[in-house]
PDB file of C-alpha atoms in Angstrom:
ATOM      1  CA  UNK A  69       0.000   0.000   0.000  1.00  0.00           C
ATOM      2  CA  UNK A  70       1.358   3.394  -0.992  1.00  0.00           C
ATOM      3  CA  UNK A  71       1.970   6.134   1.538  1.00  0.00           C
ATOM      4  CA  UNK A  72      -0.786   8.288   0.029  1.00  0.00           C
ATOM      5  CA  UNK A  73      -3.394   5.550   0.328  1.00  0.00           C
ATOM      6  CA  UNK A  74      -2.279   4.782   3.862  1.00  0.00           C
ATOM      7  CA  UNK A  75      -2.547   8.471   4.817  1.00  0.00           C
ATOM      8  CA  UNK A  76      -5.991   8.657   3.183  1.00  0.00           C
ATOM      9  CA  UNK A  77      -7.180   5.650   5.194  1.00  0.00           C
ATOM     10  CA  UNK A  78      -5.912   7.270   8.392  1.00  0.00           C
ATOM     11  CA  UNK A  79      -7.816  10.476   7.604  1.00  0.00           C
ATOM     12  CA  UNK A  80     -11.025   8.688   6.622  1.00  0.00           C
ATOM     13  CA  UNK A  81     -12.516   8.468  10.168  1.00  0.00           C
ATOM     14  CA  UNK A  82     -11.901  12.182  10.731  1.00  0.00           C
ATOM     15  CA  UNK A  83     -13.414  13.028   7.338  1.00  0.00           C
ATOM     16  CA  UNK A  84     -16.497  10.938   8.082  1.00  0.00           C
ATOM     17  CA  UNK A  85     -16.842  12.560  11.496  1.00  0.00           C
ATOM     18  CA  UNK A  86     -16.626  16.084  10.009  1.00  0.00           C
ATOM     19  CA  UNK A  87     -19.082  15.176   7.260  1.00  0.00           C
ATOM     20  CA  UNK A  88     -21.615  13.744   9.709  1.00  0.00           C
ATOM     21  CA  UNK A  89     -21.359  16.277  12.517  1.00  0.00           C
ATOM     22  CA  UNK A  90     -20.231  19.493  10.776  1.00  0.00           C
ATOM     23  CA  UNK A  91     -20.925  19.513   7.033  1.00  0.00           C
ATOM     24  CA  UNK A  92     -24.345  17.829   7.101  1.00  0.00           C
ATOM     25  CA  UNK A  93     -25.780  19.992   9.936  1.00  0.00           C
ATOM     26  CA  UNK A  94     -24.549  23.123   8.123  1.00  0.00           C
ATOM     27  CA  UNK A  95     -26.189  22.002   4.891  1.00  0.00           C
ATOM     28  CA  UNK A  96     -29.445  21.257   6.741  1.00  0.00           C
ATOM     29  CA  UNK A  97     -29.263  24.657   8.439  1.00  0.00           C
ATOM     30  CA  UNK A  98     -29.004  26.498   5.120  1.00  0.00           C
ATOM     31  CA  UNK A  99     -31.660  24.361   3.414  1.00  0.00           C
ATOM     32  CA  UNK A 100     -34.133  24.708   6.304  1.00  0.00           C
ATOM     33  CA  UNK A 101     -33.745  28.482   6.224  1.00  0.00           C
ATOM     34  CA  UNK A 102     -35.707  28.549   2.933  1.00  0.00           C
ATOM     35  CA  UNK A 103     -38.708  26.738   4.387  1.00  0.00           C
ATOM     36  CA  UNK A 104     -41.505  27.391   6.806  1.00  0.00           C
ATOM     37  CA  UNK A 105     -41.315  24.297   8.977  1.00  0.00           C
ATOM     38  CA  UNK A 106     -43.841  22.933  11.414  1.00  0.00           C
ATOM     39  CA  UNK A 107     -42.361  22.466  14.900  1.00  0.00           C
ATOM     40  CA  UNK A 108     -44.136  19.093  15.086  1.00  0.00           C
ATOM     41  CA  UNK A 109     -41.989  16.170  13.968  1.00  0.00           C
ATOM     42  CA  UNK A 110     -43.052  15.073  10.490  1.00  0.00           C
ATOM     43  CA  UNK A 111     -45.110  18.228  10.011  1.00  0.00           C
ATOM     44  CA  UNK A 112     -45.441  20.121   6.726  1.00  0.00           C
ATOM     45  CA  UNK A 113     -42.600  22.054   5.101  1.00  0.00           C
ATOM     46  CA  UNK A 114     -43.439  24.973   2.825  1.00  0.00           C
ATOM     47  CA  UNK A 115     -40.843  26.579   0.580  1.00  0.00           C
ATOM     48  CA  UNK A 116     -40.825  30.344   1.223  1.00  0.00           C
ATOM     49  CA  UNK A 117     -37.568  31.391  -0.457  1.00  0.00           C
ATOM     50  CA  UNK A 118     -35.909  34.338   1.260  1.00  0.00           C
ATOM     51  CA  UNK A 119     -38.953  35.237   3.342  1.00  0.00           C
ATOM     52  CA  UNK A 120     -37.290  34.008   6.556  1.00  0.00           C
ATOM     53  CA  UNK A 121     -34.228  36.128   5.843  1.00  0.00           C
ATOM     54  CA  UNK A 122     -36.407  39.178   5.180  1.00  0.00           C
ATOM     55  CA  UNK A 123     -38.313  38.574   8.416  1.00  0.00           C
ATOM     56  CA  UNK A 124     -35.076  38.208  10.389  1.00  0.00           C
ATOM     57  CA  UNK A 125     -33.315  41.239   8.915  1.00  0.00           C
ATOM     58  CA  UNK A 126     -36.436  43.374   9.034  1.00  0.00           C
ATOM     59  CA  UNK A 127     -37.273  42.574  12.647  1.00  0.00           C
ATOM     60  CA  UNK A 128     -36.198  44.865  15.469  1.00  0.00           C
ATOM     61  CA  UNK A 129     -35.601  41.858  17.722  1.00  0.00           C
ATOM     62  CA  UNK A 130     -32.914  40.414  15.445  1.00  0.00           C
ATOM     63  CA  UNK A 131     -31.257  43.786  14.900  1.00  0.00           C
ATOM     64  CA  UNK A 132     -31.202  44.582  18.616  1.00  0.00           C
ATOM     65  CA  UNK A 133     -29.818  41.115  19.452  1.00  0.00           C
ATOM     66  CA  UNK A 134     -27.108  41.573  16.795  1.00  0.00           C
ATOM     67  CA  UNK A 135     -26.058  44.921  18.276  1.00  0.00           C
ATOM     68  CA  UNK A 136     -26.001  43.437  21.781  1.00  0.00           C
ATOM     69  CA  UNK A 137     -23.895  40.527  20.513  1.00  0.00           C
ATOM     70  CA  UNK A 138     -21.375  42.952  18.996  1.00  0.00           C
ATOM     71  CA  UNK A 139     -21.305  45.032  22.185  1.00  0.00           C
ATOM     72  CA  UNK A 140     -20.924  41.953  24.399  1.00  0.00           C
ATOM     73  CA  UNK A 141     -18.128  40.576  22.211  1.00  0.00           C
ATOM     74  CA  UNK A 142     -16.249  43.883  22.228  1.00  0.00           C
ATOM     75  CA  UNK A 143     -16.549  44.176  26.017  1.00  0.00           C
ATOM     76  CA  UNK A 144     -15.378  40.621  26.663  1.00  0.00           C
ATOM     77  CA  UNK A 145     -12.585  40.386  24.087  1.00  0.00           C
ATOM     78  CA  UNK A 146     -11.169  43.863  24.820  1.00  0.00           C
ATOM     79  CA  UNK A 147     -11.059  43.224  28.569  1.00  0.00           C
ATOM     80  CA  UNK A 148      -9.552  39.771  28.096  1.00  0.00           C
ATOM     81  CA  UNK A 149      -6.919  41.009  25.658  1.00  0.00           C
ATOM     82  CA  UNK A 150      -5.800  43.895  27.872  1.00  0.00           C
ATOM     83  CA  UNK A 151      -5.741  41.783  31.047  1.00  0.00           C
ATOM     84  CA  UNK A 152      -4.260  38.784  29.234  1.00  0.00           C
ATOM     85  CA  UNK A 153      -1.451  40.774  27.621  1.00  0.00           C
ATOM     86  CA  UNK A 154      -0.600  42.530  30.886  1.00  0.00           C
ATOM     87  CA  UNK A 155      -0.508  39.215  32.757  1.00  0.00           C
ATOM     88  CA  UNK A 156       1.492  37.500  30.005  1.00  0.00           C
ATOM     89  CA  UNK A 157       4.064  40.310  30.081  1.00  0.00           C
ATOM     90  CA  UNK A 158       4.270  39.997  33.876  1.00  0.00           C
ATOM     91  CA  UNK A 159       4.761  36.230  33.692  1.00  0.00           C
ATOM     92  CA  UNK A 160       7.386  36.663  30.969  1.00  0.00           C
ATOM     93  CA  UNK A 161       9.271  39.208  33.074  1.00  0.00           C
ATOM     94  CA  UNK A 162       9.205  36.878  36.094  1.00  0.00           C
ATOM     95  CA  UNK A 163      10.501  33.946  34.033  1.00  0.00           C
ATOM     96  CA  UNK A 164      10.615  30.613  35.865  1.00  0.00           C
ATOM     97  CA  UNK A 165       9.457  32.268  39.086  1.00  0.00           C
ATOM     98  CA  UNK A 166       5.999  32.600  37.538  1.00  0.00           C
ATOM     99  CA  UNK A 167       5.433  28.851  37.054  1.00  0.00           C
ATOM    100  CA  UNK A 168       3.322  28.437  40.193  1.00  0.00           C
ATOM    101  CA  UNK A 169       1.316  31.581  39.469  1.00  0.00           C
ATOM    102  CA  UNK A 170       0.716  30.442  35.885  1.00  0.00           C
ATOM    103  CA  UNK A 171      -0.694  27.160  37.142  1.00  0.00           C
ATOM    104  CA  UNK A 172      -3.028  28.882  39.602  1.00  0.00           C
ATOM    105  CA  UNK A 173      -4.059  31.435  36.987  1.00  0.00           C
ATOM    106  CA  UNK A 174      -5.221  28.650  34.641  1.00  0.00           C
ATOM    107  CA  UNK A 175      -7.652  27.141  37.152  1.00  0.00           C
ATOM    108  CA  UNK A 176     -10.736  29.024  35.816  1.00  0.00           C
ATOM    109  CA  UNK A 177     -10.287  27.228  32.474  1.00  0.00           C
ATOM    110  CA  UNK A 178     -11.182  23.984  34.240  1.00  0.00           C
ATOM    111  CA  UNK A 179     -14.584  25.309  35.331  1.00  0.00           C
ATOM    112  CA  UNK A 180     -17.611  24.629  33.135  1.00  0.00           C
ATOM    113  CA  UNK A 181     -19.357  27.770  31.824  1.00  0.00           C
ATOM    114  CA  UNK A 182     -22.638  26.705  33.456  1.00  0.00           C
ATOM    115  CA  UNK A 183     -20.904  26.425  36.835  1.00  0.00           C
ATOM    116  CA  UNK A 184     -19.245  29.815  36.325  1.00  0.00           C
ATOM    117  CA  UNK A 185     -22.604  31.331  35.428  1.00  0.00           C
ATOM    118  CA  UNK A 186     -24.233  29.911  38.561  1.00  0.00           C
ATOM    119  CA  UNK A 187     -21.333  31.090  40.717  1.00  0.00           C
ATOM    120  CA  UNK A 188     -21.505  34.656  39.458  1.00  0.00           C
ATOM    121  CA  UNK A 189     -25.309  34.636  39.627  1.00  0.00           C
ATOM    122  CA  UNK A 190     -24.999  33.991  43.357  1.00  0.00           C
ATOM    123  CA  UNK A 191     -22.424  36.780  43.598  1.00  0.00           C
ATOM    124  CA  UNK A 192     -24.406  39.358  41.621  1.00  0.00           C
ATOM    125  CA  UNK A 193     -28.082  38.531  42.117  1.00  0.00           C
ATOM    126  CA  UNK A 194     -30.185  41.310  43.619  1.00  0.00           C
ATOM    127  CA  UNK A 195     -31.023  41.431  47.349  1.00  0.00           C
ATOM    128  CA  UNK A 196     -29.003  38.332  48.235  1.00  0.00           C
ATOM    129  CA  UNK A 197     -25.928  38.849  46.051  1.00  0.00           C
ATOM    130  CA  UNK A 198     -22.659  38.397  47.923  1.00  0.00           C
ATOM    131  CA  UNK A 199     -20.872  41.197  46.062  1.00  0.00           C
ATOM    132  CA  UNK A 200     -23.440  43.842  46.987  1.00  0.00           C
ATOM    133  CA  UNK A 201     -23.393  42.732  50.632  1.00  0.00           C
ATOM    134  CA  UNK A 202     -19.583  43.001  50.713  1.00  0.00           C
ATOM    135  CA  UNK A 203     -19.689  46.476  49.160  1.00  0.00           C
ATOM    136  CA  UNK A 204     -22.384  47.453  51.678  1.00  0.00           C
ATOM    137  CA  UNK A 205     -20.356  46.166  54.633  1.00  0.00           C
ATOM    138  CA  UNK A 206     -17.278  48.158  53.625  1.00  0.00           C
ATOM    139  CA  UNK A 207     -19.394  51.285  53.180  1.00  0.00           C
ATOM    140  CA  UNK A 208     -19.298  51.620  49.392  1.00  0.00           C
ATOM    141  CA  UNK A 209     -23.068  51.101  49.030  1.00  0.00           C
ATOM    142  CA  UNK A 210     -25.957  52.583  50.979  1.00  0.00           C
ATOM    143  CA  UNK A 211     -27.848  49.282  50.857  1.00  0.00           C
ATOM    144  CA  UNK A 212     -27.315  45.759  49.451  1.00  0.00           C
ATOM    145  CA  UNK A 213     -29.877  46.526  46.737  1.00  0.00           C
ATOM    146  CA  UNK A 214     -28.275  49.740  45.452  1.00  0.00           C
ATOM    147  CA  UNK A 215     -26.905  48.088  42.304  1.00  0.00           C
ATOM    148  CA  UNK A 216     -29.102  45.753  40.277  1.00  0.00           C
ATOM    149  CA  UNK A 217     -26.362  43.905  38.444  1.00  0.00           C
ATOM    150  CA  UNK A 218     -28.721  41.429  36.778  1.00  0.00           C
ATOM    151  CA  UNK A 219     -31.976  43.428  36.886  1.00  0.00           C
ATOM    152  CA  UNK A 220     -30.912  46.818  35.518  1.00  0.00           C
ATOM    153  CA  UNK A 221     -31.294  46.835  31.691  1.00  0.00           C
ATOM    154  CA  UNK A 222     -28.545  49.447  31.390  1.00  0.00           C
ATOM    155  CA  UNK A 223     -26.092  47.389  33.449  1.00  0.00           C
ATOM    156  CA  UNK A 224     -26.928  43.759  32.812  1.00  0.00           C
ATOM    157  CA  UNK A 225     -24.854  43.316  29.621  1.00  0.00           C
ATOM    158  CA  UNK A 226     -21.732  44.418  31.506  1.00  0.00           C
ATOM    159  CA  UNK A 227     -22.648  42.176  34.435  1.00  0.00           C
ATOM    160  CA  UNK A 228     -23.103  38.993  32.370  1.00  0.00           C
ATOM    161  CA  UNK A 229     -19.745  39.702  30.704  1.00  0.00           C
ATOM    162  CA  UNK A 230     -17.894  39.475  34.031  1.00  0.00           C
ATOM    163  CA  UNK A 231     -18.062  35.640  34.319  1.00  0.00           C
ATOM    164  CA  UNK A 232     -16.873  35.258  30.721  1.00  0.00           C
ATOM    165  CA  UNK A 233     -13.931  37.590  31.342  1.00  0.00           C
ATOM    166  CA  UNK A 234     -13.066  35.808  34.595  1.00  0.00           C
ATOM    167  CA  UNK A 235     -13.380  32.398  32.960  1.00  0.00           C
ATOM    168  CA  UNK A 236     -11.307  32.857  29.818  1.00  0.00           C
ATOM    169  CA  UNK A 237      -8.779  35.623  30.474  1.00  0.00           C
ATOM    170  CA  UNK A 238      -6.426  32.799  31.386  1.00  0.00           C
ATOM    171  CA  UNK A 239      -6.802  31.395  27.853  1.00  0.00           C
ATOM    172  CA  UNK A 240      -5.786  34.722  26.341  1.00  0.00           C
ATOM    173  CA  UNK A 241      -2.880  34.920  28.785  1.00  0.00           C
ATOM    174  CA  UNK A 242      -1.725  31.407  27.884  1.00  0.00           C
ATOM    175  CA  UNK A 243      -1.755  32.093  24.137  1.00  0.00           C
ATOM    176  CA  UNK A 244       0.003  35.462  24.423  1.00  0.00           C
ATOM    177  CA  UNK A 245       2.554  34.114  26.905  1.00  0.00           C
ATOM    178  CA  UNK A 246       3.397  31.310  24.472  1.00  0.00           C
ATOM    179  CA  UNK A 247       3.860  33.902  21.728  1.00  0.00           C
ATOM    180  CA  UNK A 248       6.112  36.020  23.932  1.00  0.00           C
ATOM    181  CA  UNK A 249       8.492  33.094  24.306  1.00  0.00           C
ATOM    182  CA  UNK A 250       9.252  33.346  20.575  1.00  0.00           C
ATOM    183  CA  UNK A 251      10.090  37.062  20.632  1.00  0.00           C
ATOM    184  CA  UNK A 252      13.867  37.287  20.051  1.00  0.00           C
ATOM    185  CA  UNK A 253      15.585  38.515  23.189  1.00  0.00           C
ATOM    186  CA  UNK A 254      18.449  40.100  21.259  1.00  0.00           C
ATOM    187  CA  UNK A 255      16.037  42.452  19.472  1.00  0.00           C
ATOM    188  CA  UNK A 256      14.586  43.615  22.778  1.00  0.00           C
ATOM    189  CA  UNK A 257      18.048  44.011  24.279  1.00  0.00           C
ATOM    190  CA  UNK A 258      19.250  46.046  21.292  1.00  0.00           C
ATOM    191  CA  UNK A 259      16.202  48.308  21.578  1.00  0.00           C
ATOM    192  CA  UNK A 260      16.859  48.834  25.290  1.00  0.00           C
ATOM    193  CA  UNK A 261      20.468  49.763  24.556  1.00  0.00           C
ATOM    194  CA  UNK A 262      19.190  52.309  22.031  1.00  0.00           C
ATOM    195  CA  UNK A 263      17.150  53.907  24.802  1.00  0.00           C
ATOM    196  CA  UNK A 264      13.699  52.492  23.977  1.00  0.00           C
ATOM    197  CA  UNK A 265      11.294  52.708  26.898  1.00  0.00           C
ATOM    198  CA  UNK A 266       8.856  49.987  27.970  1.00  0.00           C
ATOM    199  CA  UNK A 267       5.897  51.480  26.069  1.00  0.00           C
ATOM    200  CA  UNK A 268       7.962  51.825  22.883  1.00  0.00           C
ATOM    201  CA  UNK A 269       9.132  48.218  23.196  1.00  0.00           C
ATOM    202  CA  UNK A 270       5.554  47.060  23.569  1.00  0.00           C
ATOM    203  CA  UNK A 271       4.005  49.075  20.734  1.00  0.00           C
ATOM    204  CA  UNK A 272       6.867  49.081  18.216  1.00  0.00           C
ATOM    205  CA  UNK A 273       8.415  45.631  18.728  1.00  0.00           C
ATOM    206  CA  UNK A 274       6.481  43.169  20.876  1.00  0.00           C
ATOM    207  CA  UNK A 275       2.965  43.682  19.491  1.00  0.00           C
ATOM    208  CA  UNK A 276       4.060  43.686  15.796  1.00  0.00           C
ATOM    209  CA  UNK A 277       6.010  40.462  16.376  1.00  0.00           C
ATOM    210  CA  UNK A 278       2.975  38.964  18.136  1.00  0.00           C
ATOM    211  CA  UNK A 279       0.630  39.893  15.302  1.00  0.00           C
ATOM    212  CA  UNK A 280      -0.103  36.296  14.127  1.00  0.00           C
ATOM    213  CA  UNK A 281      -0.596  35.129  17.723  1.00  0.00           C
ATOM    214  CA  UNK A 282      -2.845  38.085  18.499  1.00  0.00           C
ATOM    215  CA  UNK A 283      -4.881  37.376  15.361  1.00  0.00           C
ATOM    216  CA  UNK A 284      -5.457  33.757  16.390  1.00  0.00           C
ATOM    217  CA  UNK A 285      -6.307  34.697  19.980  1.00  0.00           C
ATOM    218  CA  UNK A 286      -8.749  37.451  18.984  1.00  0.00           C
ATOM    219  CA  UNK A 287     -10.462  35.366  16.312  1.00  0.00           C
ATOM    220  CA  UNK A 288     -10.886  32.311  18.558  1.00  0.00           C
ATOM    221  CA  UNK A 289     -12.082  34.318  21.542  1.00  0.00           C
ATOM    222  CA  UNK A 290     -14.152  36.683  19.404  1.00  0.00           C
ATOM    223  CA  UNK A 291     -16.118  33.858  17.810  1.00  0.00           C
ATOM    224  CA  UNK A 292     -16.434  32.079  21.148  1.00  0.00           C
ATOM    225  CA  UNK A 293     -17.672  35.239  22.898  1.00  0.00           C
ATOM    226  CA  UNK A 294     -20.070  36.079  20.075  1.00  0.00           C
ATOM    227  CA  UNK A 295     -21.787  32.712  20.481  1.00  0.00           C
ATOM    228  CA  UNK A 296     -22.010  33.005  24.276  1.00  0.00           C
ATOM    229  CA  UNK A 297     -25.086  31.110  25.389  1.00  0.00           C
ATOM    230  CA  UNK A 298     -24.912  29.073  28.576  1.00  0.00           C
ATOM    231  CA  UNK A 299     -23.301  31.749  30.770  1.00  0.00           C
ATOM    232  CA  UNK A 300     -25.973  34.304  29.857  1.00  0.00           C
ATOM    233  CA  UNK A 301     -28.838  31.792  29.901  1.00  0.00           C
ATOM    234  CA  UNK A 302     -28.029  30.606  33.403  1.00  0.00           C
ATOM    235  CA  UNK A 303     -27.744  34.152  34.753  1.00  0.00           C
ATOM    236  CA  UNK A 304     -30.582  36.098  33.129  1.00  0.00           C
ATOM    237  CA  UNK A 305     -32.163  34.023  30.356  1.00  0.00           C
ATOM    238  CA  UNK A 306     -31.780  37.079  28.135  1.00  0.00           C
ATOM    239  CA  UNK A 307     -33.601  39.486  30.465  1.00  0.00           C
ATOM    240  CA  UNK A 308     -34.512  41.859  31.843  1.00  0.00           C
ATOM    241  CA  UNK A 309     -36.525  43.280  28.933  1.00  0.00           C
ATOM    242  CA  UNK A 310     -34.280  41.286  26.546  1.00  0.00           C
ATOM    243  CA  UNK A 311     -31.387  43.562  27.570  1.00  0.00           C
ATOM    244  CA  UNK A 312     -28.953  40.618  27.635  1.00  0.00           C
ATOM    245  CA  UNK A 313     -30.464  38.668  24.731  1.00  0.00           C
ATOM    246  CA  UNK A 314     -27.687  37.856  22.275  1.00  0.00           C
ATOM    247  CA  UNK A 315     -28.102  36.185  18.888  1.00  0.00           C
ATOM    248  CA  UNK A 316     -27.427  32.721  20.290  1.00  0.00           C
ATOM    249  CA  UNK A 317     -30.210  33.145  22.832  1.00  0.00           C
ATOM    250  CA  UNK A 318     -32.569  34.627  20.244  1.00  0.00           C
ATOM    251  CA  UNK A 319     -31.998  31.706  17.848  1.00  0.00           C
ATOM    252  CA  UNK A 320     -32.540  29.227  20.679  1.00  0.00           C
ATOM    253  CA  UNK A 321     -35.741  30.943  21.819  1.00  0.00           C
ATOM    254  CA  UNK A 322     -37.035  31.257  18.244  1.00  0.00           C
ATOM    255  CA  UNK A 323     -36.512  27.531  17.717  1.00  0.00           C
ATOM    256  CA  UNK A 324     -37.585  26.135  21.096  1.00  0.00           C
ATOM    257  CA  UNK A 325     -39.926  28.669  22.684  1.00  0.00           C
ATOM    258  CA  UNK A 326     -41.663  30.091  19.612  1.00  0.00           C
ATOM    259  CA  UNK A 327     -41.463  26.944  17.450  1.00  0.00           C
ATOM    260  CA  UNK A 328     -40.163  28.528  14.235  1.00  0.00           C
ATOM    261  CA  UNK A 329     -37.330  26.288  12.944  1.00  0.00           C
ATOM    262  CA  UNK A 330     -37.211  27.945   9.504  1.00  0.00           C
ATOM    263  CA  UNK A 331     -36.793  31.449  10.907  1.00  0.00           C
ATOM    264  CA  UNK A 332     -34.260  30.205  13.461  1.00  0.00           C
ATOM    265  CA  UNK A 333     -32.286  28.529  10.647  1.00  0.00           C
ATOM    266  CA  UNK A 334     -32.230  31.792   8.667  1.00  0.00           C
ATOM    267  CA  UNK A 335     -30.969  33.644  11.746  1.00  0.00           C
ATOM    268  CA  UNK A 336     -28.321  30.976  12.276  1.00  0.00           C
ATOM    269  CA  UNK A 337     -27.182  31.178   8.640  1.00  0.00           C
ATOM    270  CA  UNK A 338     -26.858  34.969   8.829  1.00  0.00           C
ATOM    271  CA  UNK A 339     -24.977  34.543  12.082  1.00  0.00           C
ATOM    272  CA  UNK A 340     -22.571  32.057  10.474  1.00  0.00           C
ATOM    273  CA  UNK A 341     -21.927  34.331   7.482  1.00  0.00           C
ATOM    274  CA  UNK A 342     -21.207  37.259   9.802  1.00  0.00           C
ATOM    275  CA  UNK A 343     -18.747  35.201  11.859  1.00  0.00           C
ATOM    276  CA  UNK A 344     -16.903  34.050   8.729  1.00  0.00           C
ATOM    277  CA  UNK A 345     -16.698  37.624   7.440  1.00  0.00           C
ATOM    278  CA  UNK A 346     -15.334  38.895  10.759  1.00  0.00           C
ATOM    279  CA  UNK A 347     -12.738  36.095  10.843  1.00  0.00           C
ATOM    280  CA  UNK A 348     -11.543  36.884   7.307  1.00  0.00           C
ATOM    281  CA  UNK A 349     -11.289  40.614   8.052  1.00  0.00           C
ATOM    282  CA  UNK A 350      -9.443  39.948  11.318  1.00  0.00           C
ATOM    283  CA  UNK A 351      -6.907  37.688   9.614  1.00  0.00           C
ATOM    284  CA  UNK A 352      -6.341  40.217   6.832  1.00  0.00           C
ATOM    285  CA  UNK A 353      -5.916  43.327   8.966  1.00  0.00           C
ATOM    286  CA  UNK A 354      -4.306  41.887  12.106  1.00  0.00           C
ATOM    287  CA  UNK A 355      -2.194  39.053  10.776  1.00  0.00           C
ATOM    288  CA  UNK A 356      -1.687  40.178   7.169  1.00  0.00           C
ATOM    289  CA  UNK A 357       0.103  37.012   6.015  1.00  0.00           C
ATOM    290  CA  UNK A 358       3.148  37.811   3.962  1.00  0.00           C
ATOM    291  CA  UNK A 359       3.428  41.374   5.216  1.00  0.00           C
ATOM    292  CA  UNK A 360       6.718  42.574   6.598  1.00  0.00           C
ATOM    293  CA  UNK A 361       6.876  42.472  10.387  1.00  0.00           C
TER     294      UNK A 361
END
């Protein structure tokens, strides 16, 4: 047996897995988006063309959920990148002395998102939230109910982002720290000898050299944050007044609660196209393969 045939046989199980659990569901998603489908199993299917897409794009609910998804993603990814880069730089400066701290810092990655959502719900929930009671005891709040973290429509999107930031900042730190290990030390040392300050080193040397790593980290975390579902569902269910309803929650509720699989499929297809477009743009502008670094 030739090497090519042997390699093809080795890849066959993975190809079958991807075809069954990735390609086929995506095809069904796109096909279903052109039909009005009964929520009852075996019910009628009526071809409606682009009517589901028109209903999704023309509805205020979809547009508002899309804007909230963008806002939530920007909040989460920006906070994680800033905190992750700062922590990665600190760990890199400490060298081997940071090994224990790196291990401890990675612990949140081992926690399931549902558990993290429940934990922070107990910390932030009105009246009985631990955080408000602590702030009240130290004199920063007039009463334990002064801040409605999960009940104030103007505040809730920031509040539900906190568990996500706490949970996955360590991922961003890990990726950026790994990239920092490949930054040539002689370049940094030469820049220091030329009188470059810390900020100049960061902006002019370190970040440009980390561009591919930053692109991967931002794309992975951006897509992951944009499809946030379980953390928000367990804390608010999209409320209050749909103020924390992201696209993932809207698609879920359209499919399960309102029984409109065709419309939900159209929303999901639009969502997928948007994520692919964002990924392509991020790779082009942040990474810029082939560009001089």
